[in-house]
Amino acid sequence: MVEASKKLSAPSGMQLSLLVLLRVLIGWHFLYEGLVKLANPYWTSAAYLAESQGIFAGIFKSIVANPLALQIVDFLNIWGLIAIGLALILGFLGTIASFAGAFLILLYYLANPPFIGFTYSMPSEGSYLIVNKNLIEFAALLVLAFYPTSKLVGVDRLIFKA
Amino acid sequence: MSKKNKSTEKKPAIGRRELLKGLATVPVLGVFAYQYLQKQNFKKRKKQQIVSELGLDDIKVDPPCVIPSRSGDRLRLGIIGYGGRGRHLVRGAGFAHPDWIKAKSKQAAENSLNRELQTFMEQEDLNVELTAVCDLFETRLNQGVETSENEVSPIKNKSSRKAKAYRYYQDLLESKDVDMVIIATPDHWHAPIAINAAQAGKHIYLEKCITRTEEEVYQVTDAVKESGVVFQLGHQNHQSESHLIAQQVVKKNILGKITLVETTTNRNSPGGAWVWNIPKEANRQTVDWQQFQLPAPHKVPFSLERFFRWRCWFDYGTGLAGDLLSHEFAAINQILQLGIPKTAAASGGIYHYKDGRDVPDVFHVVLEYPERNLSLVYSATLANGNWRGRVIMGQDATMEVGEDVLVSAEMESERYRNKIENGIIDLSLPLFSYKAGAQGVDAVTSATEKYFSSKGLFYTYRQGKCVDATHLHIKDWIDSIRARKTPMCHIDFGFEEGIACHMATQAYLKGRKVEWDPVKKRIV
């Protein structure tokens, strides 16, 4: 991953500012999603996973069927969102946070993909065909992973240069 | 970009400029925290205003299963009528047929979300022994006996004693090995068996509808009251948490003055219209037809159709009135304590299933309660599956009660006018919702939660486990026998249910409105 990102020239000026803006916005989104779930004692990923369709549906559904697995997944999801959100905003371990965020979003996408013929009881706030906001956020996080900004603007600048 | 590369190569010590760039985004966290707290406070204030205004703070959801220790002697159970419903009821007491266990473990292996077997095995040990089985169809009689022998059961130290098989219920009721009976026969047998059971001192769990005729309601009620046995009518929906919550919502007058209740049945399958399977083993040798039709008003030649699909004929039951209106009436009566209506009107017809039945497949009933200023409307079809729900309509709010409870404020409500205008009550969201399984009550819900509630789609496996309502209803009955208390769906309630349903049936058959005479205690 690091090798790949090194091949790309570091962004500067307006490019850097916009990439940092993108990083902070996605971080904000992750952090709030995590905190909302943390604050709601009744929140669980069960309903979302139980509705899963597509090739990974079996795995997601087996999580719902196992109370311990569900508890672990819910815990990791909440704290993963919060940790990734904080890391993206602060620019702390930026590349790792971007990859981790992309991975998490990819899981959401794969759990309920907007493919033709798949319908879900939970209404989406827009209309999607294959591409939805999860997929776009996933791609945006990959951009951030390959154009790392945290060593330029972020806590990583202090850590890795000290 | 080349400039940037050069600057990174120099690696200077942390200076002011470095510190600024390193911590440039930290203020964002400050803004986030401030906004987050603002939003939390806004939601909390809004919720608190609604909660305190409506008195929702003390609506509590009791855990579905409070497990007392099983003390005392093992109670001995007899089942009369081991058909589809009888099997389910006996499972509720802790006894399943080996074939059912096999089928359910196979389903669980194929679909990890199928938890029927697990739910059964996690049922409370009711400390019961299945000692007697009675059925007029030999195959089912044998299955009942096999069920008693099955070791796979939530009952610890289950007795391995084989249940005794009885062709005639009178012999079963004479047995000293039976303390209590579940009666799950066709409706025309309910009264004779229940009356004899009460006289024999056996505690009774009787399936709905309580009886086939009005006259029998009086007879069963008298027999049960005179004998003092513990009687439970089979409306397992009384155990539903949503009904208990709905009851509290009504008590707190959140809906305002209620003038209309609409409740419905929509089914669209042969099974839902009582076109049940006729087993291949059934024939003149294995089915006791003469005994079956003994209490029926009209005697007809041997008919497997009538034996297995008895709900289609008035000779054995009352069709939609006894099968499904009875459940709906029981639910509404539990929530609103309406009692017997003053009048009943009914109409409908056999519009889809022209298969020789004489009970209607489309059926509508209007029950009037002038003293309560309220009408209860029931509407049913067996040829369409559109979900219409169960709705209680008040001047200030509407409540839908199914597996979940959803209360929405009325746009024109005087009481909530200020709150609606001030934006405290958002009409696009429910005023109150209760989600089955979530063990929680939430005053202001999100759009997603609203959708889950209306679909009845809510899984949770963290707090509270999944429990079968039939098991809870059987448990309530058995606990009541042990504690000598009155069960939830007691005989007075059964009386009201029976009379209301028979008023509907009589109105349909007579083609006119019928009335309840509270002095003579008769339908006129």
XYZ file of C-alpha atoms in Angstrom, chain B residues 112-326:
215
model
C -29.377 -19.978 10.118
C -32.120 -17.416 10.761
C -34.682 -20.150 11.398
C -34.707 -20.347 15.174
C -37.921 -22.319 15.786
C -36.131 -25.317 17.262
C -33.869 -23.153 19.405
C -36.863 -21.147 20.651
C -38.599 -24.405 21.564
C -35.583 -25.800 23.377
C -35.130 -22.524 25.274
C -38.736 -22.601 26.505
C -39.194 -22.646 30.214
C -39.426 -26.038 31.876
C -43.066 -26.118 32.995
C -42.585 -29.331 34.998
C -45.352 -31.155 33.161
C -45.865 -34.704 31.979
C -47.939 -35.594 28.919
C -49.937 -38.570 30.180
C -52.950 -38.835 27.881
C -53.821 -38.270 24.243
C -57.225 -38.417 22.560
C -57.986 -38.115 18.862
C -60.524 -39.588 16.462
C -57.926 -40.088 13.711
C -55.664 -43.034 14.452
C -52.517 -41.584 12.857
C -52.700 -38.438 14.976
C -53.480 -40.454 18.082
C -50.287 -42.473 17.535
C -48.321 -39.279 16.842
C -49.500 -37.869 20.147
C -48.226 -40.941 21.973
C -44.890 -40.756 20.100
C -44.635 -37.111 21.158
C -44.918 -38.063 24.821
C -41.967 -40.423 24.423
C -39.660 -37.958 22.688
C -36.612 -37.254 24.848
C -35.811 -33.983 23.059
C -37.592 -31.463 25.260
C -36.959 -28.310 27.292
C -38.282 -30.235 30.302
C -35.461 -31.400 32.531
C -35.705 -34.973 33.836
C -38.553 -35.571 31.430
C -40.584 -38.638 32.232
C -40.036 -41.462 29.752
C -43.501 -42.820 30.487
C -45.629 -43.300 27.400
C -48.905 -41.336 27.274
C -52.056 -43.425 27.209
C -54.080 -43.290 23.997
C -57.852 -42.691 24.170
C -60.411 -42.873 21.402
C -63.128 -41.330 23.595
C -62.530 -38.201 25.625
C -64.865 -39.414 28.412
C -62.373 -42.191 29.217
C -59.506 -39.701 29.274
C -61.415 -37.442 31.666
C -62.004 -40.388 34.013
C -58.280 -41.079 34.239
C -56.640 -40.343 37.585
C -53.416 -39.668 35.692
C -54.702 -36.394 34.266
C -54.801 -33.074 36.182
C -55.483 -30.762 33.267
C -56.567 -30.912 29.626
C -55.928 -28.929 26.487
C -59.008 -29.041 24.246
C -58.076 -28.398 20.627
C -60.917 -30.168 18.845
C -63.234 -28.650 16.221
C -65.578 -26.059 17.781
C -68.674 -28.300 17.864
C -66.942 -30.487 20.443
C -65.713 -27.621 22.661
C -68.774 -27.348 24.890
C -69.467 -31.051 25.603
C -65.810 -31.761 26.394
C -65.244 -28.566 28.424
C -68.391 -29.148 30.491
C -67.432 -32.768 31.208
C -63.848 -31.750 32.009
C -65.050 -29.118 34.476
C -67.360 -31.656 36.111
C -64.452 -34.102 36.340
C -62.379 -31.393 38.084
C -59.775 -31.115 35.312
C -58.281 -27.708 34.626
C -59.058 -26.524 31.101
C -57.204 -24.816 28.288
C -59.839 -24.407 25.581
C -59.102 -23.286 22.055
C -61.144 -20.446 20.598
C -63.916 -19.929 19.688
C -65.202 -20.899 23.136
C -68.235 -22.731 21.661
C -70.121 -23.285 18.419
C -73.450 -21.888 19.673
C -74.760 -19.158 21.945
C -76.511 -21.629 24.265
C -73.284 -23.530 24.822
C -71.530 -20.348 26.000
C -73.886 -20.195 28.986
C -73.463 -23.890 29.701
C -69.659 -23.809 29.606
C -69.509 -20.641 31.715
C -71.796 -22.151 34.363
C -69.897 -25.447 34.417
C -66.511 -23.749 34.793
C -67.734 -21.393 37.514
C -69.458 -24.148 39.476
C -66.443 -26.441 39.354
C -63.814 -23.836 40.208
C -61.272 -25.312 37.753
C -58.677 -22.975 36.226
C -59.862 -22.053 32.736
C -57.866 -20.393 29.995
C -59.252 -19.551 26.556
C -56.812 -19.965 23.682
C -56.124 -16.370 22.705
C -52.363 -16.497 22.877
C -52.203 -12.968 21.476
C -53.071 -11.838 25.008
C -49.431 -12.475 25.791
C -48.259 -10.073 23.135
C -46.207 -7.250 24.601
C -47.657 -4.899 22.031
C -51.157 -5.431 23.442
C -49.971 -4.655 26.949
C -48.306 -1.482 25.710
C -51.414 -0.514 23.709
C -53.501 -1.004 26.834
C -51.327 1.537 28.667
C -51.505 4.009 25.799
C -55.311 3.877 25.996
C -55.274 4.183 29.788
C -53.155 7.328 29.535
C -55.702 8.779 27.125
C -53.050 9.550 24.519
C -55.526 8.888 21.705
C -58.267 11.161 23.031
C -61.882 10.137 22.590
C -61.999 6.861 20.637
C -65.011 6.516 18.349
C -63.917 3.947 15.796
C -61.910 0.737 15.839
C -61.172 -1.081 12.621
C -59.787 -4.562 12.606
C -59.240 -6.887 9.700
C -58.260 -10.269 8.336
C -56.740 -10.632 4.897
C -55.512 -14.027 3.802
C -54.914 -15.336 0.348
C -54.042 -19.012 0.354
C -56.017 -22.259 0.443
C -54.516 -23.035 3.867
C -55.665 -19.633 5.111
C -59.163 -20.489 3.849
C -59.147 -23.818 5.756
C -58.572 -26.006 2.680
C -56.273 -28.134 4.809
C -54.346 -31.196 3.785
C -56.146 -34.565 3.964
C -53.575 -37.156 5.121
C -53.219 -40.207 2.879
C -53.666 -42.515 5.889
C -57.186 -41.167 6.455
C -60.035 -43.554 5.603
C -63.135 -45.184 7.116
C -60.965 -47.463 9.246
C -58.685 -44.780 10.702
C -61.223 -41.989 11.146
C -64.115 -42.270 13.632
C -66.674 -40.327 11.627
C -69.705 -41.228 13.751
C -68.106 -39.976 16.938
C -66.861 -36.837 15.106
C -70.302 -35.717 14.011
C -72.135 -36.710 17.182
C -72.794 -33.130 18.443
C -73.214 -31.645 14.922
C -76.775 -30.452 14.094
C -76.859 -32.193 10.696
C -75.639 -35.742 10.183
C -74.107 -36.473 6.790
C -72.400 -39.514 5.238
C -68.670 -40.116 5.819
C -66.638 -37.146 4.546
C -62.898 -36.696 4.882
C -63.299 -33.151 3.625
C -65.620 -32.284 6.475
C -63.448 -34.114 9.021
C -60.224 -32.332 8.079
C -61.613 -29.017 6.772
C -64.350 -28.635 9.352
C -64.066 -24.843 9.597
C -65.805 -24.550 6.214
C -69.180 -25.680 7.629
C -71.525 -24.193 10.234
C -72.183 -27.733 11.495
C -68.772 -27.774 13.172
C -67.760 -24.147 13.642
C -68.645 -20.590 12.754
C -66.116 -19.834 9.992
C -64.445 -16.434 10.139
C -66.394 -15.369 13.231
C -65.074 -18.139 15.448
C -61.663 -18.459 13.879
C -60.434 -14.917 13.271
C -62.983 -12.345 14.440
C -62.634 -14.064 17.821
